[in-house]
Structures are given as C-alpha cells and as structure tokens.
PDB file of C-alpha atoms in Angstrom:
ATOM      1  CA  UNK A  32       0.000   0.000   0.000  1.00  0.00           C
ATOM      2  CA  UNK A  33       1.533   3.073  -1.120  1.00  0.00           C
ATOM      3  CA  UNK A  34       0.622   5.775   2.141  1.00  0.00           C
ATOM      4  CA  UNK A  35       2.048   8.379   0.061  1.00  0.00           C
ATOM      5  CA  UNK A  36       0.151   8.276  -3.097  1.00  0.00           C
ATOM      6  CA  UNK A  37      -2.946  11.535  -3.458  1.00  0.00           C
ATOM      7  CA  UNK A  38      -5.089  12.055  -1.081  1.00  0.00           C
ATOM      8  CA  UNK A  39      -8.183  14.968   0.061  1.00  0.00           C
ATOM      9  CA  UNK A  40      -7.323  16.710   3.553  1.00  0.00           C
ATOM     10  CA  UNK A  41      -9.935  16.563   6.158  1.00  0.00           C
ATOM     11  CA  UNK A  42     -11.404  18.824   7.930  1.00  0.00           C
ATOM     12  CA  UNK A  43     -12.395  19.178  11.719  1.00  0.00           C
ATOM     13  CA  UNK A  44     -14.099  22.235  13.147  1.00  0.00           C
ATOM     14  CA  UNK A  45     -12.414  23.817  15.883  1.00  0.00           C
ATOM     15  CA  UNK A  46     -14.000  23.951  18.821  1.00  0.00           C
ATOM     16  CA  UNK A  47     -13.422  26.201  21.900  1.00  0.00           C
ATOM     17  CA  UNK A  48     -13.525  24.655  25.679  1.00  0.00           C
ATOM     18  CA  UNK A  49     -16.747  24.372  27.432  1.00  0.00           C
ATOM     19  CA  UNK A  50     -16.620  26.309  30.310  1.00  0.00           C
ATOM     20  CA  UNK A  51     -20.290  26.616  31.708  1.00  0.00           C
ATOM     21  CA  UNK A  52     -21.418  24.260  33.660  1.00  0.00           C
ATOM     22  CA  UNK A  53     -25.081  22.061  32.902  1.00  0.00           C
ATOM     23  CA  UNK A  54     -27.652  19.965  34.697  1.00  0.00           C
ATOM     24  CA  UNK A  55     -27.102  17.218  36.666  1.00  0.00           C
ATOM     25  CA  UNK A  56     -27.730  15.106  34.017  1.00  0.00           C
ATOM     26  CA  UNK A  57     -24.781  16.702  32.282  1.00  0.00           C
ATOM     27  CA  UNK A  58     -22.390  15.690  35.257  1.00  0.00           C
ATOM     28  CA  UNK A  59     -22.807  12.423  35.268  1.00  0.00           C
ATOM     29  CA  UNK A  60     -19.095  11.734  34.347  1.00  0.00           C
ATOM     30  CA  UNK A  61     -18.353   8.584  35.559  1.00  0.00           C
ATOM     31  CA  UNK A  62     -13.989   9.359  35.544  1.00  0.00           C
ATOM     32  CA  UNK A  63     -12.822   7.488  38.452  1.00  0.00           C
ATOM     33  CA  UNK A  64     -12.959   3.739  36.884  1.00  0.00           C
ATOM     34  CA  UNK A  65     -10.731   5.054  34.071  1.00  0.00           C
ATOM     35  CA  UNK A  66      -6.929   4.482  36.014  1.00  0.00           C
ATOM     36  CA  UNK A  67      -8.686   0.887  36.754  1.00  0.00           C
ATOM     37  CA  UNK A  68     -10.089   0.437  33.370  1.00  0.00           C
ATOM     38  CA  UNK A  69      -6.079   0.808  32.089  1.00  0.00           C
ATOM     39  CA  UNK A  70      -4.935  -1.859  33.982  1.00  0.00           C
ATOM     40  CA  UNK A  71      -7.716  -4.066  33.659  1.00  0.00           C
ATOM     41  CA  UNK A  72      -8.932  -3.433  30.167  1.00  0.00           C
ATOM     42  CA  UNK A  73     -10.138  -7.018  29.115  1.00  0.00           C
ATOM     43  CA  UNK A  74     -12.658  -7.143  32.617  1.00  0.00           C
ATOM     44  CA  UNK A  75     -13.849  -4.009  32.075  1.00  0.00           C
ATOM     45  CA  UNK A  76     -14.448  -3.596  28.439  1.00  0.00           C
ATOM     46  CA  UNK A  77     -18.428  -4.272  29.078  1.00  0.00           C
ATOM     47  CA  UNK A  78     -18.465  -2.295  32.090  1.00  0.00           C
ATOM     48  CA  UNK A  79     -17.254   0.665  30.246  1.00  0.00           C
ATOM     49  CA  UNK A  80     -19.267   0.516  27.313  1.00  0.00           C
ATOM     50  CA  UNK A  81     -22.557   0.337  29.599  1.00  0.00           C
ATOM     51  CA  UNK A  82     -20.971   3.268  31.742  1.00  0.00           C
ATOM     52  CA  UNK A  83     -20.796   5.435  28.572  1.00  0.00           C
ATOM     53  CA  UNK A  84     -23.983   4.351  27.377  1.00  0.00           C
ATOM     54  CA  UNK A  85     -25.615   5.405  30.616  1.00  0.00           C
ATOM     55  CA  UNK A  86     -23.831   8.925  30.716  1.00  0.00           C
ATOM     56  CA  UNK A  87     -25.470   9.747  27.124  1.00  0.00           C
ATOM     57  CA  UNK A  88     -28.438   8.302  28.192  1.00  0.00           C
ATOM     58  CA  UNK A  89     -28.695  10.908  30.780  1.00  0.00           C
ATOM     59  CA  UNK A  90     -28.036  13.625  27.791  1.00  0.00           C
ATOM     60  CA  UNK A  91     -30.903  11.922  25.785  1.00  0.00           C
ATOM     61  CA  UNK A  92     -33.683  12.368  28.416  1.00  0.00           C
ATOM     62  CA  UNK A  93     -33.088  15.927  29.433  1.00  0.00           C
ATOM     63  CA  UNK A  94     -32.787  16.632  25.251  1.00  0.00           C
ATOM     64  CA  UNK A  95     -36.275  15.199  25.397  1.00  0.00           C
ATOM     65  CA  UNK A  96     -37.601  16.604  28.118  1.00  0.00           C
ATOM     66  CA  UNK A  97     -36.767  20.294  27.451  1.00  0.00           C
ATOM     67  CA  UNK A  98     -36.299  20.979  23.717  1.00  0.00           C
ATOM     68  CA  UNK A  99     -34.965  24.383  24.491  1.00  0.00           C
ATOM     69  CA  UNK A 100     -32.369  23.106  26.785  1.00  0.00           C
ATOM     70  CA  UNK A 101     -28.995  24.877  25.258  1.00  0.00           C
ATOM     71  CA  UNK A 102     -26.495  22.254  25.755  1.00  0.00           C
ATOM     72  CA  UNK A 103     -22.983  23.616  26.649  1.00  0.00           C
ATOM     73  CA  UNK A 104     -20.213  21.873  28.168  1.00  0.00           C
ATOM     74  CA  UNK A 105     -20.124  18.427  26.128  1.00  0.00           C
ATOM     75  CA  UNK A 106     -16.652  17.894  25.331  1.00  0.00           C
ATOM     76  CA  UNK A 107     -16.097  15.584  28.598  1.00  0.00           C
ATOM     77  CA  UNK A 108     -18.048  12.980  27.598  1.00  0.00           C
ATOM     78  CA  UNK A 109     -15.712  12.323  24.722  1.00  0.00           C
ATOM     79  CA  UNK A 110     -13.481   9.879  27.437  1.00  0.00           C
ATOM     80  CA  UNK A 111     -11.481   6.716  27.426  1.00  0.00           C
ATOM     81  CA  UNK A 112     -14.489   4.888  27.848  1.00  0.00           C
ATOM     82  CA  UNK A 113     -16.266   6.356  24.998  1.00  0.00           C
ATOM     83  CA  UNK A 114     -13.604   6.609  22.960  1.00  0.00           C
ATOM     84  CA  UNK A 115     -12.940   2.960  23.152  1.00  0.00           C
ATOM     85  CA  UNK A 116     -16.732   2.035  22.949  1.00  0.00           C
ATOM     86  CA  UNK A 117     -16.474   3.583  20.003  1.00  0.00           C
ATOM     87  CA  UNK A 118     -13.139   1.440  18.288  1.00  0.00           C
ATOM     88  CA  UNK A 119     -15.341  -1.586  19.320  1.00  0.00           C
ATOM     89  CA  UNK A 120     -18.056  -0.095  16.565  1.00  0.00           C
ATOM     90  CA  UNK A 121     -16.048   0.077  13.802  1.00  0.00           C
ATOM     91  CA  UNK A 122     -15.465  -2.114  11.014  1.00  0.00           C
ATOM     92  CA  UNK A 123     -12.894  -5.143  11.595  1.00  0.00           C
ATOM     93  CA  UNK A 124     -12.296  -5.957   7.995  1.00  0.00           C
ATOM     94  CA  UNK A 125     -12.537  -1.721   6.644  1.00  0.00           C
ATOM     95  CA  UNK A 126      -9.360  -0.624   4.538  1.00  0.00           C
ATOM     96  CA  UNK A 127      -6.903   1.282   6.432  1.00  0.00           C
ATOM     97  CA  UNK A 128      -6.253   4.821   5.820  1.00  0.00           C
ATOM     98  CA  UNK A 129      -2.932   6.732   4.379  1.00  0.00           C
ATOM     99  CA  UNK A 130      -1.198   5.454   8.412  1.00  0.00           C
ATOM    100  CA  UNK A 131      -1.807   2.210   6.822  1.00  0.00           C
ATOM    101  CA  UNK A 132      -2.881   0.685  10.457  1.00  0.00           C
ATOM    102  CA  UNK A 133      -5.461  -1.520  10.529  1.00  0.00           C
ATOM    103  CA  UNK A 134      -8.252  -1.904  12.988  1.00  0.00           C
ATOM    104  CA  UNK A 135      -6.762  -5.160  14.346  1.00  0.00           C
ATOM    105  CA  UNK A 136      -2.915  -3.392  14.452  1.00  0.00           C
ATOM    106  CA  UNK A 137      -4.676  -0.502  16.241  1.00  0.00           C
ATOM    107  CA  UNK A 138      -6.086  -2.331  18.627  1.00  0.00           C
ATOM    108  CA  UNK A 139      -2.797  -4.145  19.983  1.00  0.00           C
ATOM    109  CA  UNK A 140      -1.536  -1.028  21.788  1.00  0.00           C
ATOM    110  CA  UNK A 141      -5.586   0.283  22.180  1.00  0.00           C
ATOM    111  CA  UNK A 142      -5.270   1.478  26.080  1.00  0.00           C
ATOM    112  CA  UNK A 143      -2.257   3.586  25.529  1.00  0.00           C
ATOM    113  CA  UNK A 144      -3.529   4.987  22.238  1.00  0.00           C
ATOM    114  CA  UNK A 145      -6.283   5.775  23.333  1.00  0.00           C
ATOM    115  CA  UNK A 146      -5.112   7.604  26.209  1.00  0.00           C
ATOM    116  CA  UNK A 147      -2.779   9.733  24.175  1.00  0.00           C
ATOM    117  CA  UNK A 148      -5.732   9.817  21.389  1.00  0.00           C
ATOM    118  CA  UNK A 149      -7.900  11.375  24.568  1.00  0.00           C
ATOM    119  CA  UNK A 150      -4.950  13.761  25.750  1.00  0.00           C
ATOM    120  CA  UNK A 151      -4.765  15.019  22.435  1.00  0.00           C
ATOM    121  CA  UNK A 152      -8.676  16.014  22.011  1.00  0.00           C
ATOM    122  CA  UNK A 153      -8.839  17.692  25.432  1.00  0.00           C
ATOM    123  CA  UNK A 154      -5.799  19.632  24.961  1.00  0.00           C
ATOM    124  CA  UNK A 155      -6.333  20.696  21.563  1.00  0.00           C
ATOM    125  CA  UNK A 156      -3.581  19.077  19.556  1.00  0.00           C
ATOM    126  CA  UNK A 157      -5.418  16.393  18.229  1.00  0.00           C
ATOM    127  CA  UNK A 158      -5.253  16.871  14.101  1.00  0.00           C
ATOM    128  CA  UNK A 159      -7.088  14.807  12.018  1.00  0.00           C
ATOM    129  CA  UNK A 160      -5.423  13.763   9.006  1.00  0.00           C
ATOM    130  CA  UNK A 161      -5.248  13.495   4.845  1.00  0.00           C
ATOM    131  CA  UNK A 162      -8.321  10.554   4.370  1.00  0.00           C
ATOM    132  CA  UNK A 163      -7.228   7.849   1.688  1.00  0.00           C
ATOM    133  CA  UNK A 164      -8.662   8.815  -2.298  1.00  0.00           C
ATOM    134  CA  UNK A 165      -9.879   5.388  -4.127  1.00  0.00           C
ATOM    135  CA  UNK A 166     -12.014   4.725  -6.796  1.00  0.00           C
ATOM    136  CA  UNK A 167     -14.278   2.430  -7.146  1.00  0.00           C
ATOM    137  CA  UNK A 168     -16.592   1.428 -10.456  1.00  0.00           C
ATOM    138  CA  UNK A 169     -19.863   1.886 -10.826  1.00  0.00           C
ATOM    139  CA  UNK A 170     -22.620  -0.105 -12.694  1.00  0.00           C
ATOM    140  CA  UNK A 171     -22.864   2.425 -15.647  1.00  0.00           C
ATOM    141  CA  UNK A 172     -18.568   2.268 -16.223  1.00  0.00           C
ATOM    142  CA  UNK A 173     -17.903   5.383 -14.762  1.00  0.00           C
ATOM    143  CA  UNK A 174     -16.499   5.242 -10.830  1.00  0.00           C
ATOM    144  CA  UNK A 175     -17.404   6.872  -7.787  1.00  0.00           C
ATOM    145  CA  UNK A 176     -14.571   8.393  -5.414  1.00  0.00           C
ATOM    146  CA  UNK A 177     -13.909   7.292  -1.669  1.00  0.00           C
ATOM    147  CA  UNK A 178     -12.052   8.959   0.911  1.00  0.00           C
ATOM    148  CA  UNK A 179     -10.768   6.212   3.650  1.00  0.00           C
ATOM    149  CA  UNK A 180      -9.741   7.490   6.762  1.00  0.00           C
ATOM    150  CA  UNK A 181      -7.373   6.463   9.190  1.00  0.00           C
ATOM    151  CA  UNK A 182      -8.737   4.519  12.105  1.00  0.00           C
ATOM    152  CA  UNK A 183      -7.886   7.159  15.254  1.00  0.00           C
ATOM    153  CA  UNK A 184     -10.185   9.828  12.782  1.00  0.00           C
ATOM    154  CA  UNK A 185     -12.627   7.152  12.517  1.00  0.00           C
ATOM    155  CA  UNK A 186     -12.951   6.922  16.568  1.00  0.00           C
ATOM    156  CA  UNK A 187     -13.372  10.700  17.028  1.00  0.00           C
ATOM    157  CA  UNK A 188     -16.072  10.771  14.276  1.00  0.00           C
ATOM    158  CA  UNK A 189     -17.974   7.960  15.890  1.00  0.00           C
ATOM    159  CA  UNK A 190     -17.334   9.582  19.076  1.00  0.00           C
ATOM    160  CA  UNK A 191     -18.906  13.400  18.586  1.00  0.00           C
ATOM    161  CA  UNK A 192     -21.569  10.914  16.623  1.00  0.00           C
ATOM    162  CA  UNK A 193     -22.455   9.466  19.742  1.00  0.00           C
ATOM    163  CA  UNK A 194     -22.683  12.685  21.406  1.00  0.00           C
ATOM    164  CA  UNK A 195     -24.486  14.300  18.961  1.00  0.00           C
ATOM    165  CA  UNK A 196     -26.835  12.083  18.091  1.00  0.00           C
ATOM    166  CA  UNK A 197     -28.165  11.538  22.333  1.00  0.00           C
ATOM    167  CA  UNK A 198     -28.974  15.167  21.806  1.00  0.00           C
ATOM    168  CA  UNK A 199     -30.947  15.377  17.967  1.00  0.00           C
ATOM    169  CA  UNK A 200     -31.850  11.809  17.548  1.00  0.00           C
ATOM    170  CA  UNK A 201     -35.138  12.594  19.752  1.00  0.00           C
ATOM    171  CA  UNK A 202     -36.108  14.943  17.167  1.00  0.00           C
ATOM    172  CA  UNK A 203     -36.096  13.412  14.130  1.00  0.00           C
ATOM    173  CA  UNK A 204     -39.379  11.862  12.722  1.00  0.00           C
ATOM    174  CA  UNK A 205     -40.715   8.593  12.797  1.00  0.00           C
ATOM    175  CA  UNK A 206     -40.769   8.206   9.137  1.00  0.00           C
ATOM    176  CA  UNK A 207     -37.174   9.373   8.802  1.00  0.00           C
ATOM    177  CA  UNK A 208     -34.797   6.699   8.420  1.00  0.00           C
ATOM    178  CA  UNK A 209     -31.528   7.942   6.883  1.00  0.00           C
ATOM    179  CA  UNK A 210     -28.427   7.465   8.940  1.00  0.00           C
ATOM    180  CA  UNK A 211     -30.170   6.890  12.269  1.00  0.00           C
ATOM    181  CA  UNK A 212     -29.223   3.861  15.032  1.00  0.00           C
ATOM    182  CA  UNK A 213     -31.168   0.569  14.283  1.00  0.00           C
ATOM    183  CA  UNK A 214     -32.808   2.223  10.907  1.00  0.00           C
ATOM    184  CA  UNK A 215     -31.807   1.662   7.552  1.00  0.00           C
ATOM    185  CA  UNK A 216     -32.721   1.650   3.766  1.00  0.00           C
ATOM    186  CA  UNK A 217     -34.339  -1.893   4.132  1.00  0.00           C
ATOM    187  CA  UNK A 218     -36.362  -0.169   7.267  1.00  0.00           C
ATOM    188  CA  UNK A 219     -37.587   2.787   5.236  1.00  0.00           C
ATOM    189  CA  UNK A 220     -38.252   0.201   2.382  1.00  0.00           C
ATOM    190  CA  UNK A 221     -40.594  -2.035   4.900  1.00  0.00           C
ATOM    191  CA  UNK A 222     -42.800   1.604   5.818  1.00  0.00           C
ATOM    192  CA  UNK A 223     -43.104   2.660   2.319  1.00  0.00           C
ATOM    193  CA  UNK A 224     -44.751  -0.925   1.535  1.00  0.00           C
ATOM    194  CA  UNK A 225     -46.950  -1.103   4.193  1.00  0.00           C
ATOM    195  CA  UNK A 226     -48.088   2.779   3.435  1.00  0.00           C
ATOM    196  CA  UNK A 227     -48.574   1.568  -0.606  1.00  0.00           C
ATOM    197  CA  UNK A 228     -51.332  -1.182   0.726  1.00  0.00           C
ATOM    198  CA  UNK A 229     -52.595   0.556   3.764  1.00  0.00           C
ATOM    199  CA  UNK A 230     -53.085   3.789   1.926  1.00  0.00           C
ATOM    200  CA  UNK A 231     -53.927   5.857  -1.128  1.00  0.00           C
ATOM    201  CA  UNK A 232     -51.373   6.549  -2.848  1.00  0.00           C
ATOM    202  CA  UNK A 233     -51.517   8.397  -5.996  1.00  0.00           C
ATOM    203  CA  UNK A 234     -47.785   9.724  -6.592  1.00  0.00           C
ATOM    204  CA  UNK A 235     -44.029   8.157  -5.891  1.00  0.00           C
ATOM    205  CA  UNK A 236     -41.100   9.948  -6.609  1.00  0.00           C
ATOM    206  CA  UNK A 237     -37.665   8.275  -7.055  1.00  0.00           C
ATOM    207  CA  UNK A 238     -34.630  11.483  -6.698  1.00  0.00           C
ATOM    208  CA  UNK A 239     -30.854  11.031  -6.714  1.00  0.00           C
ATOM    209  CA  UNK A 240     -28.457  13.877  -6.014  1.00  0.00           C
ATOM    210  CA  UNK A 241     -25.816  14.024  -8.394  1.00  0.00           C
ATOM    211  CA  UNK A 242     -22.450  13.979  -6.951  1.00  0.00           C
ATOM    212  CA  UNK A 243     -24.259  14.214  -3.647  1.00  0.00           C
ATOM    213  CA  UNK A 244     -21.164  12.862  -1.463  1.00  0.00           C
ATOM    214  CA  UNK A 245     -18.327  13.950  -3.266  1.00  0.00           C
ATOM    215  CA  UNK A 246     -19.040  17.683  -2.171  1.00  0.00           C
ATOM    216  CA  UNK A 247     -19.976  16.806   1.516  1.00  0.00           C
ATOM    217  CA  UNK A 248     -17.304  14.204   2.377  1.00  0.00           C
TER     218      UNK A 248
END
C-alpha cells in the first residue's frame, strides 16, 4: 500500500472549551474507573461501554424533556471509555487509511492509544489527518470516489456521533430513516410498503443527487 500516493485533507471544526457548567444530568461523568479500566482493560471492556452508554443516556432524556435546553459543556463525555466504545463499533475488515494501520494493528496497543488519542482532544492538539482517495466502479462504467480514513479519525467521528446524536436523535421523525441507530434503507423500504397497501397513494417519486457525497465528504 503506497501511504504516500494523493489524497483529500480533512477537515475538523475547531472547537473552543466548554466552560459553563449544565444539569445534573450533564455531570454524570463517571472518571474514576478510568486508572482501573487501564490496567484491567479485558474485565472491564463491558463495564465501560454500559458506563458510557448510561452517561449519554442521561443527555438523551433531558434533550427530550426540554427541547430548548442549550447544551454547553459536552466535550467531557468524549473519554477513554467512549472513545474505546467507540473502536469496538467500527469495522474489523474496513481498509486502512494513508497510516496504513489496521483496525486489528490498532487495537494491539488500544489502552495507551487511546489515552494519548484522549490527551490530544482535550488539549487541543489532536489533528485529524489526509483521508485515503480510491475509486471504485460503478454499474454504468464510470467510478465513484472514496475517501478512507485512518482509524484514530474514525474513533473521534464515531465519538462526537455518539454525542451528537443523544442530543438530535429525539427529534427526528418517525418516518425518517436515513443514517439513524437501528434504521436503515431496508427499514424505510418495509414503511413505504406497508403505506402503498394501507393507503392511497396516488404519486411516488424516485430522486438522486448528483455527486451528492463527493461535495460533503
């Protein structure tokens, strides 16, 4: 694998430090496991993966109880914990990115990466880097481009995911099912069938975006 060959930079958003403080359901930090959790990693890996879970959880209920609630001070949630919930989500088998490291490779040093990978976020450093330009064909000959990012990028994408979506996922539709948790095309294909026999239906519209990815990726 050539790590040197063309590739698109990515882009992060900077963000500045939270610095207000929130609800109680914001505090609910859950820190003092995580000098255990290094030492112990393989007894605590489903431990820390419900503690994470729970900690969002807590965002996700006071998102839905007050929709007007301004959230502020969310950067410590992105911890160890979540940070390596969120390696444990990604792809075994995906193509590495320009670092040529592999999820498996990663993962055989995961405690101290991901300690540094933490250090890094909270103090500012953390840069993501150039993501990986293939091509790959498409059924009418010509081919559709794909950035591949290196793993540690992948974790802090899955990880503001995470955030993010404990906060907006309450107010998306019921009949929305793009890029949502436990929804998918085959989902959104199910509704649509039931709502062609169930009701009348006098009009469906089939849209594609041109080039919709390329600009947004």
């Amino acid at each position: 694998m050539n790590v040197y060959e063309k590739s698109d930079i990515a882009i992060v958003p900077k963000k500045a430090a939270n610095k207000e403080g929130f609800s109680s359901a914001e505090r609910l930090e859950g820190r003092a496991v995580l000098k255990w959790n290094v030492q112990h990693p393989a007894a605590v890996r489903t431990q820390s993966r419900v503690a994470a879970s729970i900690r969002l959880l807590a965002v996700r209920r006071a998102a839905q109880s007050n929709k007007n609630l301004k959230f502020t001070a969310l950067m410590h949630h992105i911890d160890v914990q979540l940070l390596q919930e969120c390696y444990y989500k990604l792809k075994r088998n995906a193509a590495p990115g320009i670092d040529g490291q592999s999820w498996a490779s990663y993962g055989e040093k995961l405690d101290e990466r991901l300690i540094l990978l933490h250090k890094e976020i909270h103090q500012g450093s953390y840069r993501a880097r150039p993501a990986r330009r293939v091509h790959i064909p498409k059924a009418d000959g010509s081919q559709r481009p794909l950035s591949i990012l290196c793993i540690e990028d992948k974790i802090v994408q899955q990880a503001v995911v995470e955030v993010l979506q404990a906060i907006y996922e309450t107010d998306f539709m019921g009949f929305s099912y793009g890029f949502r948790p436990g929804r998918g095309q085959h989902d959104a294909l199910d509704a649509l069938q039931a709502a062609l026999y169930r009701k009348q239906v006098n009009w469906i519209l089939d849209a594609d975006i041109r080039k919709f990815l390329e600009p947004s990726s």
